[in-house]
mmCIF file of C-alpha atoms and ligand atoms in Angstrom:
data_model
loop_
_atom_site.group_PDB
_atom_site.id
_atom_site.type_symbol
_atom_site.label_atom_id
_atom_site.label_comp_id
_atom_site.label_asym_id
_atom_site.label_seq_id
_atom_site.Cartn_x
_atom_site.Cartn_y
_atom_site.Cartn_z
ATOM 1 C CA MET S 1 55.669 -42.438 29.808
ATOM 2 C CA SER S 2 54.952 -38.843 30.832
ATOM 3 C CA GLU S 3 52.836 -38.217 33.802
ATOM 4 C CA SER S 4 50.187 -36.352 31.791
ATOM 5 C CA GLN S 5 49.012 -39.585 30.231
ATOM 6 C CA GLN S 6 47.786 -40.803 33.584
ATOM 7 C CA ILE S 7 44.273 -39.532 33.588
ATOM 8 C CA LYS S 8 42.884 -38.481 36.998
ATOM 9 C CA VAL S 9 39.299 -39.482 37.683
ATOM 10 C CA VAL S 10 37.313 -37.365 40.185
ATOM 11 C CA ASP S 11 34.107 -37.647 41.948
ATOM 12 C CA ALA S 12 32.532 -34.222 41.058
ATOM 13 C CA PHE S 13 31.046 -34.158 44.518
ATOM 14 C CA ASP S 14 34.415 -33.496 45.807
ATOM 15 C CA LEU S 15 35.080 -30.469 43.689
ATOM 16 C CA ASP S 16 34.766 -26.837 45.076
ATOM 17 C CA ASP S 17 31.280 -25.336 45.363
ATOM 18 C CA GLU S 18 31.572 -23.304 42.059
ATOM 19 C CA LEU S 19 32.510 -26.324 40.128
ATOM 20 C CA ARG S 20 29.747 -28.504 41.587
ATOM 21 C CA SER S 21 27.098 -25.920 40.979
ATOM 22 C CA LEU S 22 28.250 -25.760 37.242
ATOM 23 C CA LEU S 23 28.732 -29.427 36.505
ATOM 24 C CA LYS S 24 25.709 -30.451 38.721
ATOM 25 C CA PRO S 25 26.768 -34.043 39.394
ATOM 26 C CA GLY S 26 23.947 -36.424 40.035
ATOM 27 C CA GLU S 27 21.292 -33.818 39.287
ATOM 28 C CA MET S 28 18.273 -34.636 37.336
ATOM 29 C CA VAL S 29 17.434 -33.007 34.119
ATOM 30 C CA ARG S 30 14.559 -33.576 31.719
ATOM 31 C CA ASP S 31 14.956 -34.363 28.032
ATOM 32 C CA ALA S 32 12.680 -32.760 25.452
ATOM 33 C CA GLN S 33 10.123 -35.395 26.067
ATOM 34 C CA GLY S 34 10.041 -34.708 29.803
ATOM 35 C CA ARG S 35 11.879 -37.719 30.883
ATOM 36 C CA ARG S 36 14.303 -37.431 33.712
ATOM 37 C CA LYS S 37 17.971 -38.134 33.352
ATOM 38 C CA ARG S 38 20.766 -38.192 36.041
ATOM 39 C CA LEU S 39 23.813 -36.196 35.153
ATOM 40 C CA PRO S 40 27.217 -37.823 35.310
ATOM 41 C CA ARG S 41 29.238 -37.878 38.492
ATOM 42 C CA TYR S 42 32.713 -39.111 37.545
ATOM 43 C CA PHE S 43 34.990 -36.814 35.427
ATOM 44 C CA TYR S 44 38.412 -36.932 33.990
ATOM 45 C CA GLU S 45 40.405 -34.024 35.383
ATOM 46 C CA ILE S 46 42.600 -32.389 32.735
ATOM 47 C CA PRO S 47 45.305 -30.346 34.271
ATOM 48 C CA THR S 48 46.579 -28.273 31.412
ATOM 49 C CA HIS S 49 46.086 -27.497 27.712
ATOM 50 C CA ASP S 50 49.252 -29.541 26.864
ATOM 51 C CA SER S 51 47.969 -32.626 28.605
ATOM 52 C CA ALA S 52 44.594 -32.313 26.785
ATOM 53 C CA LYS S 53 46.547 -32.433 23.614
ATOM 54 C CA GLN S 54 48.652 -35.267 24.634
ATOM 55 C CA ILE S 55 45.987 -37.656 25.979
ATOM 56 C CA ARG S 56 44.633 -39.787 23.212
ATOM 57 C CA LEU S 57 41.252 -41.307 23.684
ATOM 58 C CA ALA S 58 41.473 -43.265 20.478
ATOM 59 C CA PRO S 59 44.173 -43.579 17.931
ATOM 60 C CA HIS S 60 42.889 -40.524 15.933
ATOM 61 C CA PHE S 61 41.112 -38.539 18.668
ATOM 62 C CA GLY S 62 42.808 -36.446 21.462
ATOM 63 C CA LEU S 63 40.913 -35.355 24.597
ATOM 64 C CA ASN S 64 41.454 -31.789 23.464
ATOM 65 C CA GLU S 65 38.994 -32.237 20.524
ATOM 66 C CA PHE S 66 36.046 -32.911 22.870
ATOM 67 C CA ILE S 67 36.486 -29.717 24.974
ATOM 68 C CA LEU S 68 36.431 -27.084 22.294
ATOM 69 C CA VAL S 69 34.077 -24.429 23.591
ATOM 70 C CA ASP S 70 33.680 -20.714 23.230
ATOM 71 C CA LEU S 71 32.110 -18.106 25.493
ATOM 72 C CA LYS S 72 28.837 -20.091 25.602
ATOM 73 C CA GLU S 73 30.518 -22.301 28.137
ATOM 74 C CA ALA S 74 30.649 -21.062 31.810
ATOM 75 C CA GLN S 75 33.874 -19.139 32.264
ATOM 76 C CA ARG S 76 35.191 -21.254 35.140
ATOM 77 C CA LEU S 77 34.857 -24.412 32.935
ATOM 78 C CA GLN S 78 36.906 -22.830 30.184
ATOM 79 C CA GLN S 79 39.832 -22.715 32.717
ATOM 80 C CA PHE S 80 42.180 -25.589 33.576
ATOM 81 C CA PRO S 81 41.880 -27.963 35.224
ATOM 82 C CA ARG S 82 38.963 -28.862 33.178
ATOM 83 C CA TYR S 83 36.416 -31.752 33.562
ATOM 84 C CA ILE S 84 34.785 -34.094 31.077
ATOM 85 C CA PRO S 85 32.610 -37.124 31.911
ATOM 86 C CA CYS S 86 34.410 -40.362 31.656
ATOM 87 C CA ALA S 87 32.010 -41.698 29.068
ATOM 88 C CA VAL S 88 33.783 -39.539 26.400
ATOM 89 C CA ARG S 89 36.175 -42.319 25.849
ATOM 90 C CA LEU S 90 33.257 -44.500 24.479
ATOM 91 C CA LEU S 91 32.382 -41.614 22.123
ATOM 92 C CA ALA S 92 35.958 -41.484 20.837
ATOM 93 C CA PHE S 93 35.858 -45.322 20.207
ATOM 94 C CA PHE S 94 32.708 -44.800 18.054
ATOM 95 C CA LEU S 95 34.065 -41.936 16.266
ATOM 96 C CA GLU S 96 37.174 -43.898 15.513
ATOM 97 C CA GLN S 97 34.922 -46.544 13.922
ATOM 98 C CA PHE S 98 33.004 -43.746 12.139
ATOM 99 C CA ARG S 99 36.251 -42.311 10.786
ATOM 100 C CA SER S 100 37.122 -45.763 9.398
ATOM 101 C CA ALA S 101 33.789 -46.158 7.752
ATOM 102 C CA ALA S 102 34.049 -42.631 6.189
ATOM 103 C CA GLY S 103 37.583 -43.163 5.159
ATOM 104 C CA ALA S 104 38.498 -39.554 6.102
ATOM 105 C CA SER S 105 39.438 -37.342 9.114
ATOM 106 C CA VAL S 106 36.443 -36.336 11.293
ATOM 107 C CA HIS S 107 36.434 -32.923 12.938
ATOM 108 C CA VAL S 108 34.334 -32.094 15.929
ATOM 109 C CA ALA S 109 32.898 -28.476 15.946
ATOM 110 C CA VAL S 110 33.454 -25.840 18.540
ATOM 111 C CA ASN S 111 30.807 -26.490 21.189
ATOM 112 C CA GLY S 112 30.268 -29.815 19.450
ATOM 113 C CA GLY S 113 31.855 -32.127 22.047
ATOM 114 C CA TYR S 114 31.280 -31.913 25.744
ATOM 115 C CA ARG S 115 28.750 -29.115 26.909
ATOM 116 C CA SER S 116 28.335 -28.742 30.601
ATOM 117 C CA PRO S 117 24.794 -28.243 31.966
ATOM 118 C CA SER S 118 25.752 -24.764 32.390
ATOM 119 C CA HIS S 119 26.572 -24.215 28.752
ATOM 120 C CA LYS S 120 24.327 -21.678 27.022
ATOM 121 C CA MET S 121 23.315 -24.340 24.471
ATOM 122 C CA SER S 122 22.277 -26.825 27.249
ATOM 123 C CA GLY S 123 18.633 -26.660 27.615
ATOM 124 C CA SER S 124 16.882 -29.936 28.130
ATOM 125 C CA ALA S 125 19.009 -32.956 28.629
ATOM 126 C CA SER S 126 21.246 -33.720 25.672
ATOM 127 C CA SER S 127 23.881 -36.276 25.337
ATOM 128 C CA HIS S 128 26.540 -33.546 24.936
ATOM 129 C CA MET S 129 26.121 -32.979 28.693
ATOM 130 C CA TRP S 130 27.136 -36.655 29.297
ATOM 131 C CA GLY S 131 30.141 -36.341 26.899
ATOM 132 C CA THR S 132 28.474 -38.883 24.638
ATOM 133 C CA ALA S 133 27.543 -36.880 21.568
ATOM 134 C CA ALA S 134 29.670 -35.049 18.941
ATOM 135 C CA ASP S 135 28.791 -32.542 16.232
ATOM 136 C CA ILE S 136 30.821 -33.174 13.208
ATOM 137 C CA TYR S 137 31.195 -30.279 10.843
ATOM 138 C CA ARG S 138 33.879 -31.480 8.530
ATOM 139 C CA ILE S 139 34.780 -34.891 7.191
ATOM 140 C CA GLY S 140 38.013 -35.037 5.174
ATOM 141 C CA SER S 141 37.632 -31.899 2.835
ATOM 142 C CA ASN S 142 33.792 -31.871 3.064
ATOM 143 C CA ILE S 143 32.076 -29.275 4.995
ATOM 144 C CA VAL S 144 28.943 -31.138 6.074
ATOM 145 C CA LYS S 145 26.190 -28.791 5.402
ATOM 146 C CA THR S 146 24.110 -30.180 2.514
ATOM 147 C CA LYS S 147 21.364 -32.658 2.728
ATOM 148 C CA GLU S 148 23.116 -35.047 0.452
ATOM 149 C CA LEU S 149 26.292 -35.189 2.751
ATOM 150 C CA ILE S 150 24.317 -35.184 5.987
ATOM 151 C CA ASP S 151 22.107 -38.058 4.849
ATOM 152 C CA LYS S 152 25.240 -39.964 3.608
ATOM 153 C CA TYR S 153 27.106 -39.630 6.821
ATOM 154 C CA ASN S 154 23.981 -40.185 9.023
ATOM 155 C CA ASP S 155 23.595 -43.518 7.186
ATOM 156 C CA LEU S 156 27.214 -44.386 7.968
ATOM 157 C CA ALA S 157 26.901 -43.519 11.594
ATOM 158 C CA GLU S 158 23.579 -45.464 12.063
ATOM 159 C CA GLU S 159 25.181 -48.532 10.437
ATOM 160 C CA LEU S 160 27.949 -48.623 13.101
ATOM 161 C CA SER S 161 25.750 -49.860 15.838
ATOM 162 C CA ASP S 162 22.015 -49.668 17.210
ATOM 163 C CA ASP S 163 23.528 -47.625 20.025
ATOM 164 C CA VAL S 164 24.212 -44.644 17.659
ATOM 165 C CA THR S 165 21.475 -42.180 16.946
ATOM 166 C CA ILE S 166 21.666 -39.126 14.736
ATOM 167 C CA LEU S 167 19.592 -36.072 13.845
ATOM 168 C CA PRO S 168 17.923 -36.000 10.459
ATOM 169 C CA TYR S 169 18.565 -33.135 7.998
ATOM 170 C CA GLY S 170 16.198 -30.196 8.744
ATOM 171 C CA HIS S 171 16.019 -26.700 10.018
ATOM 172 C CA ASP S 172 14.488 -27.174 13.375
ATOM 173 C CA THR S 173 17.275 -26.672 16.067
ATOM 174 C CA GLY S 174 17.205 -29.535 18.519
ATOM 175 C CA THR S 175 15.454 -32.062 16.393
ATOM 176 C CA SER S 176 17.280 -31.790 13.161
ATOM 177 C CA VAL S 177 20.495 -30.488 11.740
ATOM 178 C CA ASP S 178 21.577 -28.548 8.648
ATOM 179 C CA ASP S 179 25.258 -27.819 9.230
ATOM 180 C CA HIS S 180 26.718 -30.885 11.073
ATOM 181 C CA VAL S 181 26.337 -34.550 11.829
ATOM 182 C CA HIS S 182 25.235 -35.257 15.447
ATOM 183 C CA ILE S 183 26.519 -38.648 16.591
ATOM 184 C CA ASP S 184 24.800 -39.644 19.751
ATOM 185 C CA LEU S 185 25.362 -42.531 22.169
ATOM 186 C CA GLY S 186 22.592 -41.582 24.525
ATOM 187 C CA TYR S 187 22.745 -41.020 28.224
ATOM 188 C CA VAL S 188 25.611 -43.230 29.080
ATOM 189 C CA THR S 189 27.568 -42.817 32.278
ATOM 190 C CA VAL S 190 30.808 -44.494 33.110
ATOM 191 C CA ILE S 191 32.089 -45.552 36.426
ATOM 192 C CA PRO S 192 35.757 -46.137 35.944
ATOM 193 C CA ARG S 193 36.955 -49.458 37.428
ATOM 194 C CA GLU S 194 39.590 -47.544 39.613
ATOM 195 C CA ILE S 195 36.978 -45.556 41.399
ATOM 196 C CA SER S 196 35.364 -46.781 44.684
ATOM 197 C CA GLU S 197 31.825 -45.458 44.524
ATOM 198 C CA ASP S 198 30.497 -43.551 47.475
ATOM 199 C CA ARG S 199 26.748 -43.530 48.194
ATOM 200 C CA MET S 200 27.203 -40.115 49.739
ATOM 201 C CA GLU S 201 26.264 -37.427 47.211
ATOM 202 C CA VAL S 202 27.996 -34.745 49.350
ATOM 203 C CA PRO S 203 31.590 -33.357 49.437
ATOM 204 C CA GLN S 204 33.987 -35.659 51.414
ATOM 205 C CA GLU S 205 36.509 -32.949 52.564
ATOM 206 C CA SER S 206 38.493 -35.350 54.735
ATOM 207 C CA ARG S 207 38.661 -38.059 52.121
ATOM 208 C CA PRO S 208 39.227 -37.121 48.491
ATOM 209 C CA ARG S 209 37.676 -39.559 46.154
ATOM 210 C CA PHE S 210 39.751 -39.841 43.122
ATOM 211 C CA ALA S 211 41.892 -42.386 41.268
ATOM 212 C CA PHE S 212 44.238 -42.540 38.375
ATOM 213 C CA GLU S 213 42.958 -44.583 35.415
ATOM 214 C CA GLU S 214 45.216 -47.610 34.963
ATOM 215 C CA ARG S 215 46.666 -48.169 31.417
ATOM 216 C CA ARG S 216 44.987 -51.344 30.190
ATOM 217 C CA ARG S 217 46.634 -51.920 26.735
ATOM 218 C CA ARG S 218 49.632 -54.013 26.787
ATOM 219 C CA ASP S 219 51.926 -51.408 24.940
ATOM 220 C CA ARG S 220 50.813 -48.783 27.513
ATOM 221 C CA ARG S 221 51.435 -51.129 30.434
ATOM 222 C CA ALA S 222 54.947 -51.800 29.039
ATOM 223 C CA ALA S 223 55.680 -48.108 28.846
ATOM 224 C CA GLN S 224 54.562 -47.610 32.267
ATOM 225 C CA THR S 225 56.596 -50.595 33.646
ATOM 226 C CA ALA S 226 59.648 -49.165 31.907
ATOM 227 C CA ALA S 227 59.099 -45.666 33.268
ATOM 228 C CA ALA S 228 58.724 -47.212 36.817
ATOM 229 C CA ALA S 229 61.792 -49.218 36.274
ATOM 230 C CA ALA S 230 63.662 -46.049 35.219
ATOM 231 C CA GLU S 231 62.526 -44.019 38.283
ATOM 232 C CA ASN S 232 63.785 -46.978 40.632
ATOM 233 C CA LYS S 233 67.199 -46.820 39.224
HETATM 234 ZN ZN1 ZN J 301 24.739 -32.342 18.766
#
């Protein structure tokens, strides 16, 4: 097993000043209805572009697919190591189910995965800032920009679970969509089991708070055991 498949989890309060000011861990933002939401605090740290491509969050979804951004994202957040809220794995799981239901490959748009609170498209709280929403612009060979296709795939997405919400077809940015399907799990934050939570919402310079996510599936554990055995030879 290559080292890059070990995903490092960090407490964003321990990142440097610039990163903290851009990721805003634990800060409150209001949604379009004025309800307050607390931004995520625990992030996967992705060291390189190669590791982003190698790390699979679900059988058909690599981590790299959720960090596609353009110049609308803060410049520092376009550089590696990059950070993405740990809840993105749940999103990948639902997209995998969605892919099965659609019977075709599912493509996340640029700026359609994680968008930091400093991203130019981040206004009021949106699930993209939690890593729990994806904008799908193409399914199989279909570019999703007609009412017929958006209605069809919205129905499929909503049938997956009551936890999934979508935006209806329409031309009002923010409340409807006309060139993608917005699949949304809501404001879900994940505290990885390997992390020890700290009630201090300040940097802990003397004591870095991070962990490496353990492989849970049996095949991955087996690979890890084999790698460890090889190292010990
Ligand atoms: Zn969206």
